[in-house]
Coordinates of C-alpha atoms and ligand atoms in Angstrom, one line a residue:
Chain A
M95 CA 5.3 27.1 39.3
T96 CA 6.5 24.2 37.3
T97 CA 4.5 22.0 39.3
I98 CA 1.2 21.2 38.0
T99 CA -0.6 19.0 40.2
T100 CA -3.9 16.9 39.5
P101 CA -5.2 15.3 42.2
R102 CA -7.8 13.4 40.7
G103 CA -5.3 12.6 37.7
T104 CA -6.1 9.1 38.3
A105 CA -9.5 9.1 37.6
T106 CA -9.7 11.5 34.7
E107 CA -7.3 9.0 32.9
E108 CA -9.5 6.2 33.5
S109 CA -12.3 7.4 32.2
V110 CA -10.8 8.9 29.1
A111 CA -9.5 5.4 28.5
G112 CA -12.3 3.2 29.3
P113 CA -15.4 4.5 28.4
S114 CA -18.6 2.7 30.1
P115 CA -20.0 0.7 27.2
A116 CA -23.2 2.3 28.6
R117 CA -21.8 5.2 26.6
T118 CA -20.9 3.1 23.2
R119 CA -24.1 1.1 22.9
P120 CA -26.7 3.5 24.3
R121 CA -29.4 0.5 25.2
I122 CA -33.7 0.5 25.7
R123 CA -34.6 -1.6 28.1
G124 CA -31.5 -3.6 28.0
R125 CA -31.8 -4.2 24.2
T126 CA -29.0 -2.6 21.8
V127 CA -30.4 0.0 19.2
P128 CA -29.2 -0.5 15.9
R129 CA -27.6 2.3 14.4
G130 CA -30.2 2.4 11.9
V131 CA -32.6 2.8 13.9
R132 CA -31.3 5.9 15.9
R133 CA -31.0 7.7 12.7
L134 CA -34.2 7.6 12.2
L135 CA -35.2 9.0 15.6
G136 CA -34.6 12.8 14.8
P137 CA -36.5 12.7 11.8
L138 CA -39.4 11.2 13.6
L139 CA -39.1 13.2 16.5
F140 CA -39.1 16.2 14.0
L141 CA -42.2 15.0 12.5
A142 CA -44.1 14.5 15.9
A143 CA -43.3 17.6 16.9
W144 CA -44.3 19.4 13.4
Q145 CA -47.9 17.5 13.4
I146 CA -48.7 18.4 17.0
A147 CA -47.7 22.3 16.1
S148 CA -50.4 21.7 13.0
S149 CA -53.2 19.5 15.2
T150 CA -52.9 22.5 17.9
G151 CA -53.5 25.0 15.7
L152 CA -49.6 26.5 16.5
L153 CA -48.6 26.0 13.3
D154 CA -51.4 27.4 11.0
A155 CA -52.1 25.7 7.0
Q156 CA -51.5 29.1 5.6
T157 CA -48.1 29.0 6.8
L158 CA -47.0 25.3 6.8
A159 CA -49.3 22.4 6.6
G160 CA -49.4 19.3 8.9
P161 CA -47.9 16.2 8.0
S162 CA -50.5 14.2 7.8
V163 CA -52.5 17.2 5.6
V164 CA -49.4 16.6 3.0
A165 CA -49.6 12.7 3.4
K166 CA -53.3 13.1 2.3
T167 CA -52.6 15.8 -0.9
G168 CA -49.7 13.7 -1.7
W169 CA -51.4 10.7 -2.1
H170 CA -54.5 12.3 -3.7
L171 CA -52.0 13.5 -6.3
V172 CA -51.0 10.2 -6.9
Q173 CA -54.3 8.9 -7.1
D174 CA -55.6 11.4 -9.8
G175 CA -52.2 11.2 -11.9
T176 CA -51.0 14.8 -11.4
L177 CA -47.9 14.0 -9.7
G178 CA -47.3 11.1 -11.7
H179 CA -47.5 13.2 -14.9
H180 CA -45.2 16.7 -13.6
L181 CA -43.2 14.1 -12.4
W182 CA -42.1 12.2 -15.8
V183 CA -42.1 15.5 -17.2
S184 CA -39.4 17.0 -14.5
L185 CA -37.3 13.3 -15.1
R186 CA -37.6 13.6 -18.7
R187 CA -36.2 17.5 -18.6
A188 CA -33.3 16.3 -16.3
L189 CA -32.1 13.4 -17.7
A190 CA -32.3 14.9 -21.1
G191 CA -30.6 18.0 -19.7
L192 CA -28.2 15.5 -17.9
V193 CA -26.9 13.6 -20.4
L194 CA -26.1 15.9 -23.5
G195 CA -24.1 18.0 -20.6
V196 CA -22.2 15.2 -19.5
L197 CA -21.6 14.3 -22.9
A198 CA -20.4 17.5 -23.8
G199 CA -18.4 17.8 -21.0
L200 CA -16.8 14.9 -22.0
V201 CA -16.1 15.2 -25.3
I202 CA -14.8 19.1 -24.7
A203 CA -12.4 17.2 -22.0
L204 CA -11.0 14.4 -23.8
V205 CA -10.6 16.8 -26.7
S206 CA -8.5 19.0 -24.8
G207 CA -6.8 16.2 -22.4
L208 CA -5.7 14.7 -25.3
F209 CA -4.4 17.3 -28.1
R210 CA -1.9 20.2 -27.2
L211 CA -4.3 21.8 -30.0
G212 CA -7.5 21.2 -28.3
E213 CA -6.4 22.3 -25.2
D214 CA -5.0 25.2 -26.1
V215 CA -8.3 26.6 -27.7
L216 CA -10.5 25.1 -25.3
D217 CA -8.9 25.0 -22.0
G218 CA -9.1 28.7 -21.7
T219 CA -12.7 29.3 -22.8
M220 CA -14.3 26.9 -20.5
Q221 CA -12.4 28.1 -17.6
I222 CA -13.6 31.6 -18.8
L223 CA -17.3 30.3 -19.3
R224 CA -17.2 28.3 -16.0
S225 CA -16.9 31.4 -13.8
I226 CA -20.2 32.6 -14.9
P227 CA -23.2 31.2 -12.8
I228 CA -25.4 29.5 -15.3
L229 CA -28.7 30.8 -13.9
A230 CA -27.4 34.1 -15.2
L231 CA -27.9 32.8 -18.1
T232 CA -31.2 32.2 -18.1
P233 CA -33.0 35.5 -19.9
L234 CA -31.1 35.2 -22.8
A235 CA -31.7 31.3 -23.1
I236 CA -35.3 32.5 -22.7
L237 CA -34.7 35.4 -25.2
W238 CA -32.8 32.6 -27.8
F239 CA -34.9 29.6 -27.0
G240 CA -38.4 30.8 -26.3
I241 CA -40.4 29.3 -23.0
G242 CA -40.3 26.1 -24.3
E243 CA -38.7 22.3 -23.3
E244 CA -35.4 23.1 -25.2
V245 CA -34.6 26.2 -22.6
K246 CA -35.3 24.2 -19.7
I247 CA -32.8 21.1 -21.4
I248 CA -30.3 23.7 -22.4
L249 CA -29.8 25.3 -19.1
V250 CA -29.8 22.0 -17.4
A251 CA -27.0 20.8 -19.7
L252 CA -24.9 24.1 -19.2
G253 CA -25.0 23.1 -15.7
C254 CA -24.2 19.7 -16.3
A255 CA -21.3 20.3 -18.5
F256 CA -18.8 22.5 -16.9
P257 CA -17.7 20.0 -13.7
V258 CA -17.5 17.3 -16.2
Y259 CA -15.3 19.2 -18.0
I260 CA -13.1 20.4 -15.3
N261 CA -12.7 17.1 -13.5
T262 CA -12.4 14.6 -15.7
H263 CA -10.1 17.5 -17.7
A264 CA -8.3 17.5 -14.5
A265 CA -8.2 13.9 -13.8
I266 CA -6.2 13.2 -17.9
R267 CA -3.6 16.1 -17.1
G268 CA -3.2 14.1 -13.9
V269 CA -2.6 10.5 -14.9
D270 CA 0.9 9.4 -13.5
P271 CA 3.2 10.0 -16.4
R272 CA 5.3 6.6 -15.3
F273 CA 2.5 4.9 -16.4
A274 CA 2.6 6.2 -20.0
E275 CA 6.8 5.3 -19.9
L276 CA 5.9 2.0 -19.3
A277 CA 3.0 1.8 -22.1
R278 CA 6.2 3.4 -24.3
T279 CA 7.8 0.1 -23.3
L280 CA 5.3 -2.2 -24.0
R281 CA 4.7 -1.0 -27.4
I282 CA 0.4 -0.8 -27.3
G283 CA 0.7 2.9 -29.0
R284 CA -1.4 6.2 -29.1
I285 CA -4.5 4.0 -29.0
G286 CA -3.5 2.3 -26.9
L287 CA -2.1 4.2 -24.5
V288 CA -5.7 6.2 -23.9
R289 CA -8.0 3.2 -24.3
R290 CA -6.1 1.4 -21.3
V291 CA -4.1 4.2 -19.4
V292 CA -5.7 7.3 -20.0
L293 CA -9.2 6.7 -20.0
P294 CA -9.1 4.3 -17.1
G295 CA -6.6 6.3 -15.2
A296 CA -9.6 9.1 -15.5
L297 CA -12.6 7.7 -14.7
P298 CA -12.3 8.6 -10.7
G299 CA -11.9 12.2 -11.7
F300 CA -15.4 11.9 -14.0
F301 CA -16.9 10.1 -11.3
V302 CA -16.5 13.5 -8.9
G303 CA -17.6 15.6 -12.3
L304 CA -20.6 13.2 -12.8
R305 CA -21.9 13.6 -8.9
F306 CA -21.7 17.6 -9.0
S307 CA -24.1 17.4 -11.9
V308 CA -26.9 15.5 -10.9
T309 CA -26.7 17.8 -7.8
I310 CA -26.6 20.6 -10.1
A311 CA -29.2 19.1 -13.2
W312 CA -32.1 19.5 -10.4
L313 CA -31.0 23.2 -8.6
V314 CA -31.4 24.0 -12.3
L315 CA -34.8 22.3 -13.2
V316 CA -36.0 23.7 -10.2
V317 CA -35.1 27.0 -11.3
S318 CA -36.4 26.6 -14.4
E319 CA -39.4 25.4 -14.1
Q320 CA -40.4 28.3 -11.4
I321 CA -40.0 30.8 -14.2
N322 CA -41.5 29.6 -17.1
A323 CA -43.2 26.3 -17.5
D324 CA -46.6 24.4 -17.4
S325 CA -45.4 21.5 -16.9
G326 CA -43.1 19.8 -14.1
I327 CA -42.6 19.8 -10.4
G328 CA -41.6 23.2 -10.6
F329 CA -44.5 24.4 -12.2
L330 CA -46.6 22.4 -9.9
M331 CA -45.4 24.0 -7.0
T332 CA -45.4 27.4 -8.4
Q333 CA -49.1 27.2 -9.1
A334 CA -49.5 26.0 -5.2
R335 CA -47.9 28.9 -4.1
E336 CA -50.9 31.3 -5.8
F337 CA -53.5 29.6 -4.0
S338 CA -51.8 29.3 -0.8
Q339 CA -51.6 25.4 -1.2
T340 CA -48.4 24.7 1.3
D341 CA -49.3 21.0 1.6
V342 CA -48.6 20.5 -2.6
I343 CA -45.5 22.4 -1.7
V344 CA -44.5 20.9 0.7
V345 CA -45.5 17.3 -1.5
G346 CA -43.0 19.4 -4.1
L347 CA -40.4 19.7 -1.6
A348 CA -40.8 15.9 -0.4
V349 CA -40.2 14.8 -4.1
Y350 CA -37.3 16.7 -5.3
A351 CA -35.6 15.1 -1.9
V352 CA -36.8 11.5 -3.3
L353 CA -35.4 12.5 -6.6
G354 CA -31.7 13.8 -5.5
L355 CA -31.5 10.8 -3.3
V356 CA -32.5 8.3 -5.9
S357 CA -30.2 10.1 -8.1
N358 CA -27.1 10.2 -6.0
G359 CA -27.2 6.6 -4.5
L360 CA -28.0 5.8 -8.9
V361 CA -24.2 7.0 -9.8
S362 CA -22.9 5.9 -6.4
V363 CA -23.5 2.5 -7.3
V364 CA -22.2 3.1 -10.8
E365 CA -19.0 4.7 -9.4
R366 CA -18.7 1.9 -7.0
R367 CA -19.0 -1.5 -10.3
A368 CA -17.0 1.0 -12.6
L369 CA -13.8 2.1 -9.7
R370 CA -14.0 -1.3 -7.6
W371 CA -10.3 -1.5 -8.6
R372 CA -9.9 1.0 -5.8
P373 CA -8.7 -0.3 -2.4
S374 CA -11.5 2.2 -0.7
F375 CA -14.3 0.6 -2.7
E376 CA -13.2 -3.1 -1.8
G377 CA -16.1 -5.9 0.1
N378 CA -18.2 -3.9 -2.0
Chain B
M44 CA 20.0 13.6 -31.8
A45 CA 20.9 9.9 -32.2
T46 CA 16.8 8.4 -32.9
E47 CA 18.2 7.5 -36.4
L48 CA 21.5 5.9 -34.9
R49 CA 18.9 3.5 -32.5
G50 CA 19.1 0.6 -34.5
Q51 CA 17.1 -2.7 -33.9
L52 CA 18.7 -5.9 -34.1
A53 CA 18.3 -9.1 -35.6
A54 CA 17.3 -12.1 -33.4
G55 CA 20.2 -13.1 -31.8
A56 CA 22.4 -10.7 -31.6
A57 CA 24.7 -9.0 -29.3
T58 CA 23.4 -5.7 -27.5
T59 CA 25.8 -2.8 -28.4
V60 CA 26.3 0.3 -27.5
R61 CA 29.0 2.5 -28.6
G62 CA 30.3 6.6 -28.1
L63 CA 27.2 7.0 -26.1
V64 CA 26.9 10.6 -24.4
R65 CA 24.1 11.8 -22.3
A66 CA 23.7 15.4 -20.7
F67 CA 21.0 17.1 -18.9
G68 CA 21.7 21.0 -19.5
E69 CA 25.2 21.6 -18.6
R70 CA 25.6 18.0 -17.1
T71 CA 27.1 15.2 -18.9
V72 CA 25.3 12.7 -17.2
L73 CA 27.0 9.5 -19.9
D74 CA 30.3 10.3 -21.1
G75 CA 31.2 7.7 -23.8
I76 CA 30.0 4.7 -22.7
D77 CA 30.9 1.6 -24.5
L78 CA 29.5 -1.7 -23.9
T79 CA 28.4 -5.0 -25.1
I80 CA 26.2 -7.5 -23.7
R81 CA 25.9 -10.9 -25.8
P82 CA 22.9 -13.1 -26.0
G83 CA 22.0 -14.5 -22.5
E84 CA 24.8 -12.9 -20.8
F85 CA 23.7 -11.5 -17.2
V86 CA 24.8 -8.0 -16.6
A87 CA 25.3 -6.3 -13.8
L88 CA 25.1 -2.5 -13.9
L89 CA 26.6 -0.6 -10.2
G90 CA 26.9 2.6 -9.4
R91 CA 26.1 5.4 -7.0
S92 CA 23.2 7.0 -6.9
G93 CA 23.0 9.6 -9.5
S94 CA 25.7 8.0 -11.2
G95 CA 23.3 7.8 -14.3
K96 CA 22.3 3.8 -14.3
S97 CA 18.6 4.4 -14.7
T98 CA 19.5 7.4 -17.6
L99 CA 21.7 4.5 -19.8
L100 CA 18.9 1.6 -19.0
R101 CA 16.3 4.3 -20.5
I102 CA 18.1 4.9 -23.4
L103 CA 18.4 1.4 -24.3
A104 CA 14.6 0.7 -23.2
G105 CA 13.5 3.5 -26.3
L106 CA 12.9 6.0 -23.3
D107 CA 15.4 8.5 -24.1
N108 CA 15.9 10.3 -27.3
G109 CA 18.4 12.7 -26.4
A110 CA 21.2 10.3 -26.2
G111 CA 24.3 10.8 -28.9
G112 CA 26.3 7.7 -30.0
K113 CA 25.0 4.8 -31.4
V114 CA 22.8 2.1 -29.5
D115 CA 21.6 -1.3 -31.0
V116 CA 19.2 -3.1 -29.1
P117 CA 17.7 -6.4 -29.8
S118 CA 13.9 -5.5 -31.2
R119 CA 12.7 -7.5 -28.4
N120 CA 13.1 -6.2 -24.9
A121 CA 11.2 -5.3 -21.4
V122 CA 11.6 -3.1 -19.0
V123 CA 11.2 -3.8 -15.3
F124 CA 11.0 -0.9 -12.7
Q125 CA 11.7 -0.6 -9.4
D126 CA 8.2 0.1 -8.6
A127 CA 6.2 -2.8 -10.3
R128 CA 4.0 -0.6 -11.8
L129 CA 1.2 -2.6 -12.4
L130 CA -2.0 -0.4 -14.2
P131 CA -4.3 0.0 -10.5
W132 CA -7.7 -0.6 -12.5
S133 CA -6.6 -3.6 -14.9
R134 CA -6.4 -7.3 -12.8
V135 CA -3.2 -8.7 -12.6
L136 CA -3.5 -11.3 -15.6
D137 CA -4.7 -8.3 -17.8
N138 CA -1.7 -5.9 -17.0
V139 CA 1.0 -9.4 -17.8
V140 CA -0.7 -9.3 -21.7
L141 CA -1.2 -5.4 -21.4
G142 CA -0.3 -5.3 -25.2
L143 CA -0.8 -8.1 -26.8
G144 CA -3.0 -10.0 -28.4
R145 CA -6.3 -12.1 -27.3
S146 CA -5.0 -15.2 -27.7
E147 CA -1.8 -14.7 -25.6
R148 CA -3.8 -15.1 -22.2
G149 CA -2.8 -18.5 -22.2
R150 CA 0.9 -17.3 -22.6
G151 CA -0.5 -14.6 -19.6
E152 CA -0.9 -17.3 -17.4
R153 CA 1.9 -19.2 -17.8
A154 CA 4.1 -16.6 -17.1
L155 CA 2.4 -16.0 -14.1
E156 CA 2.2 -20.0 -13.0
E157 CA 6.2 -20.0 -13.5
V158 CA 6.1 -16.5 -11.1
G159 CA 3.9 -18.5 -8.6
L160 CA 1.0 -15.9 -9.0
A161 CA -1.3 -18.1 -10.8
K162 CA -4.2 -17.8 -7.8
H163 CA -4.2 -14.2 -7.8
A164 CA -4.6 -13.4 -11.9
R165 CA -8.0 -11.7 -11.3
A166 CA -7.1 -9.6 -8.5
W167 CA -6.2 -6.1 -8.5
P168 CA -2.7 -5.2 -7.9
S169 CA -3.7 -3.1 -5.2
T170 CA -4.5 -6.4 -3.1
L171 CA -0.8 -7.7 -3.8
S172 CA 2.5 -7.5 -1.8
G173 CA 5.4 -6.0 -3.1
G174 CA 6.4 -8.5 -3.9
E175 CA 4.2 -10.2 -5.6
A176 CA 3.6 -7.1 -7.4
Q177 CA 7.1 -7.1 -8.6
R178 CA 6.8 -10.9 -9.5
A179 CA 3.6 -9.6 -11.5
A180 CA 5.8 -7.4 -13.4
L181 CA 8.1 -10.2 -14.4
A182 CA 6.0 -12.0 -15.9
R183 CA 4.9 -9.0 -17.9
A184 CA 8.5 -8.9 -19.1
L185 CA 8.8 -12.3 -19.5
V186 CA 5.8 -13.5 -21.3
R187 CA 7.4 -10.4 -24.0
E188 CA 9.8 -13.4 -24.7
P189 CA 12.2 -10.8 -24.5
E190 CA 16.4 -10.9 -26.0
L191 CA 17.1 -7.9 -23.5
L192 CA 16.1 -8.1 -20.2
L193 CA 16.2 -4.2 -18.9
L194 CA 15.9 -4.7 -14.7
D195 CA 16.3 -1.0 -13.3
E196 CA 16.2 -2.1 -9.3
P197 CA 13.7 -3.9 -9.8
F198 CA 14.2 -5.8 -6.0
G199 CA 15.5 -1.9 -4.1
A200 CA 12.6 -1.3 -2.5
L201 CA 11.7 -5.0 -1.3
D202 CA 12.7 -6.0 2.0
A203 CA 15.4 -8.2 2.6
L204 CA 14.0 -11.5 2.7
T205 CA 12.1 -11.2 -0.1
R206 CA 14.4 -9.6 -1.9
L207 CA 16.5 -13.2 -1.5
R208 CA 13.6 -14.6 -2.9
M209 CA 13.1 -12.6 -5.6
H210 CA 16.8 -13.2 -6.7
A211 CA 16.8 -17.1 -6.6
L212 CA 13.0 -16.5 -8.7
L213 CA 15.3 -14.4 -11.4
R214 CA 17.9 -16.9 -11.4
E215 CA 15.6 -20.2 -12.3
L216 CA 14.0 -17.5 -14.6
V217 CA 16.7 -16.8 -16.6
A218 CA 17.8 -19.8 -16.7
R219 CA 15.4 -20.9 -18.6
H220 CA 14.5 -18.1 -20.7
R221 CA 18.3 -17.4 -21.6
P222 CA 17.5 -13.8 -22.2
S223 CA 20.3 -11.0 -22.2
V224 CA 19.7 -9.1 -19.1
L225 CA 21.1 -5.8 -17.8
L226 CA 20.6 -5.5 -14.1
V227 CA 21.0 -1.8 -12.5
T228 CA 21.7 -2.5 -8.6
H229 CA 23.6 -0.5 -6.2
D230 CA 23.6 -3.7 -4.2
V231 CA 26.7 -4.9 -4.9
D232 CA 26.1 -8.6 -3.6
E233 CA 23.0 -8.6 -5.3
A234 CA 25.0 -7.9 -8.4
I235 CA 28.0 -10.5 -7.4
V236 CA 25.0 -13.5 -6.7
L237 CA 22.9 -12.8 -9.7
A238 CA 25.5 -11.8 -12.6
D239 CA 28.3 -13.3 -15.5
R240 CA 29.8 -9.6 -15.4
V241 CA 29.7 -6.5 -13.1
L242 CA 30.1 -3.1 -14.7
V243 CA 31.4 -0.2 -12.2
L244 CA 29.4 3.4 -13.8
T245 CA 31.4 6.2 -12.6
D246 CA 31.8 9.9 -13.8
G247 CA 29.6 8.6 -16.8
R248 CA 32.2 6.0 -17.8
I249 CA 32.7 2.2 -17.1
S250 CA 35.3 2.5 -14.6
L251 CA 35.4 -1.2 -14.0
D252 CA 34.3 -4.2 -16.1
A253 CA 34.3 -7.9 -14.4
R254 CA 33.9 -11.3 -15.2
V255 CA 32.2 -13.2 -12.3
D256 CA 33.9 -16.3 -11.8
V257 CA 32.4 -17.2 -8.6
P258 CA 31.5 -20.7 -9.0
H259 CA 27.7 -21.5 -7.8
P260 CA 25.9 -21.3 -5.3
R261 CA 28.0 -18.2 -4.2
R262 CA 28.3 -17.9 -0.9
R263 CA 29.4 -14.1 0.8
H264 CA 32.0 -15.9 2.6
D265 CA 33.8 -17.5 -0.5
G266 CA 37.3 -16.2 -1.3
E267 CA 36.1 -15.6 -4.5
F268 CA 33.3 -13.8 -4.0
A269 CA 35.0 -11.7 -0.7
S270 CA 37.9 -10.3 -3.1
L271 CA 35.5 -9.3 -5.9
R272 CA 33.5 -8.1 -3.5
A273 CA 36.0 -5.6 -2.3
R274 CA 37.3 -5.0 -5.6
L275 CA 33.9 -3.2 -6.5
L276 CA 33.1 -1.7 -3.0
A277 CA 36.1 0.1 -3.4
E278 CA 35.5 0.5 -7.2
L279 CA 32.7 2.8 -5.8
G280 CA 34.0 4.7 -3.4
V281 CA 33.1 2.5 -0.1
Q282 CA 35.2 1.0 2.3
D283 CA 34.6 -3.0 3.0
D284 CA 34.0 -3.9 6.6
S285 CA 32.2 -6.4 6.9
D286 CA 33.2 -9.1 8.5
A287 CA 32.1 -12.5 7.9
S288 CA 28.6 -12.0 10.0
V289 CA 25.9 -14.0 11.0
N290 CA 23.7 -13.7 8.1
D291 CA 26.1 -14.3 5.8
A292 CA 24.3 -16.9 4.5
L293 CA 21.1 -15.7 3.9
A294 CA 23.4 -13.0 1.6
S295 CA 24.4 -15.0 -0.7
D296 CA 22.6 -18.7 -1.7
G297 CA 21.3 -19.4 1.4
V298 CA 17.9 -19.1 0.2
S299 CA 16.5 -21.8 1.2
E300 CA 17.8 -21.6 4.8
A301 CA 15.6 -17.7 4.2
L302 CA 12.7 -19.8 2.5
A303 CA 13.1 -22.7 5.7
S304 CA 13.1 -19.5 8.4
D305 CA 10.0 -17.8 6.8
G306 CA 7.6 -17.0 9.7
S307 CA 10.0 -16.1 12.5
D308 CA 10.7 -12.5 13.4
S309 CA 13.3 -12.1 12.6
E310 CA 14.2 -9.9 10.5
P311 CA 17.4 -10.6 8.6
D312 CA 19.7 -8.3 7.4
T313 CA 21.7 -8.7 4.1
D314 CA 24.7 -6.5 4.1
S315 CA 23.9 -3.7 1.3
P316 CA 26.4 -1.8 0.4
E317 CA 24.4 1.4 0.9
P318 CA 21.6 2.5 2.2
N319 CA 18.7 2.7 -0.4
T320 CA 19.0 6.3 -1.4
D321 CA 18.4 6.6 -4.6
S322 CA 16.3 10.3 -4.3
S323 CA 19.2 12.0 -3.0
G324 CA 21.4 13.7 -5.4
P325 CA 24.8 13.4 -6.5
N326 CA 26.2 15.4 -3.9
T327 CA 24.7 13.7 -1.1
D328 CA 27.2 10.7 -1.7
S329 CA 28.8 11.3 1.7
S330 CA 25.5 9.4 3.3
E331 CA 26.4 6.1 0.8
T332 CA 30.1 6.1 2.0
D333 CA 28.9 5.7 5.4
T334 CA 29.6 1.7 5.7
H335 CA 26.5 0.1 6.4
G336 CA 24.9 -1.2 9.8
P337 CA 22.6 -3.2 10.4
E338 CA 19.3 -1.2 10.5
T339 CA 21.0 1.6 7.7
D340 CA 19.3 -0.2 4.8
T341 CA 16.3 1.9 4.5
S342 CA 14.9 -0.4 2.0
T343 CA 14.1 -2.7 4.6
S344 CA 12.3 -0.6 7.3
E345 CA 10.3 0.9 4.3
N346 CA 8.8 -2.1 3.9
D347 CA 8.9 -4.5 6.2
T348 CA 5.6 -5.4 6.2
D349 CA 5.4 -6.7 3.3
S350 CA 6.0 -9.8 3.6
E351 CA 5.0 -13.0 1.4
K352 CA 3.4 -16.3 1.8
Q353 CA 4.5 -18.0 -1.2
T354 CA 7.1 -18.6 -3.4
Ligands
ADP4 N1 15.0 14.0 -17.2 C1 15.9 14.3 -16.4 N2 16.4 15.8 -16.4 C2 17.0 16.1 -16.0 N3 18.1 15.8 -15.4 C3 18.5 14.5 -15.2 C4 17.2 13.7 -16.1 N4 17.2 12.0 -15.4 C5 18.1 12.2 -14.6 N5 19.0 13.5 -14.6 C6 20.2 13.7 -13.7 O1 20.7 12.4 -14.8 C7 21.8 12.2 -13.2 C8 22.0 10.1 -13.0 O2 20.5 10.1 -13.1 P1 20.0 8.6 -12.8 O3 20.8 8.0 -13.6 O4 18.4 8.3 -12.6 O5 20.6 8.0 -11.7 P2 21.0 6.8 -11.0 O6 19.9 5.9 -12.0 O7 22.0 6.1 -11.1 O8 20.8 6.8 -9.5 C9 21.3 12.8 -11.7 O9 21.8 13.3 -11.5 C10 20.0 13.2 -12.2 O10 19.7 14.2 -11.5
MG5 MG1 18.1 5.0 -11.0

């Protein structure tokens, strides 16, 4: 039973060790297809199938409008300024909430990370508060702030503050103590230590938090705009629901997708610049 | 307890330590150290791993306030650690002039030039080899014009060839800047090649204090070198069984030969008396009393990719 016979062992090994060029590089009529184009293939096929299903009546417009209708509706909404108006409103809310929340999270993280007393007072509180899902605060927030702009900005800010706090605080605590020791031998003082060692050392952690915050900002905004608003992308979609305008709803979804992509891309660009000392970011 | 006893000396004065005691819990690591380092003197401190060498150096550097006794150290002192400890988010030059005024950048550039890193002034530390990083750390120490230079196994993590180059560089820099030097090392040859005076730390005390009268260039097969080496190894509890080997020229001041052979694949081996087992506790000393086979120098094998392109 100990002998294992592999009659075609050599052949198998060969096929594993040396994959044929055809397998690593798919060719269409002898030309290599660039990777970017290949990655677009999936979404394009999906769009085509969707369009065919809509055109043949397989998918009725009440359930989901077809891509061509969505595109046409989107174009109209752009032309009459509706989309621009609501987009601007949503963008302003998200940005205001994000800036407020990130600043608050950052300041609390610094106080708690740099001062023992600050840590004792703030960290426990923050750790308890973070376990509350932010959207569960919506009813209370409406009672306190009404249904105006403040509620939405405050909810977004609350959602954004925690990821920044948690990650920045952990990063400050995690700064290598050997660098603090070095700072002592170089006599750069406490301010020098914070400015030259602690803050730059905590920056990667801050960016991790910021990425979460950007995602959460859109999430919280979508929900709060759908609950109570008379403007914004979320309002546009809620209104469309009442008239069963699935095309407008899909336009709203597309706008959210683009906003998410663009904001994440912006954070990446800033992060790359700020952390270019990291070996993984070299060559950029 | 002894912070108030830690004096800062006027320029040109000696470093003095009197009755220095340091205990961690029950364990007394330093048990009455008396030491004077004259201005410009190069002292090497040998001792087994865990004998308290770093503890002594940290006290002199002002990094440990829990010691008893009297310590007087020149106010201008600088430390080089075994790890280069360059801030990864600051460029090399910014690391060198860290804590100095804006007007001192020119001096930082000159210090980098002295250690052969002028071209790397704007590089990120992560792009430097181990030897280059350690040279940047040396520049960072020297740019402060220290009266006392404290070196804690600064070459311990470097490969053998790089270490020889660093010895030559350090000798040159010390000759030019004339600081007092306390070099902590576990490498007997390194101590003899570099120092004016060698101390051995055993059981919390200085158990041996010897002048190094070997004329430069110091080569391991010289009689005086060999006899001092045997004495130190005996004090450290290591048997000296090294007969003059092919690598003797490399292990001493034969740095020029080492430079000439740069780029070859051969791995020259400085017979380090102990494998670099600094992480081991005081009870694993038996591993160090092993004699040094050609491949037992762990610091060499760990860093054999760290070769350097220029000096
Ligand atoms: N901060 C500390 N707390 C407790 N024990 C320590 C501390 N620093 C050093 N020691 C102990 O003191 C002894 C000497 O350490 P060290 O000076 O680093 O030795 P060496 O540098 O000679 O290898 C070791 O046993 C070590 O465990
Ligand atoms: Mg040590």
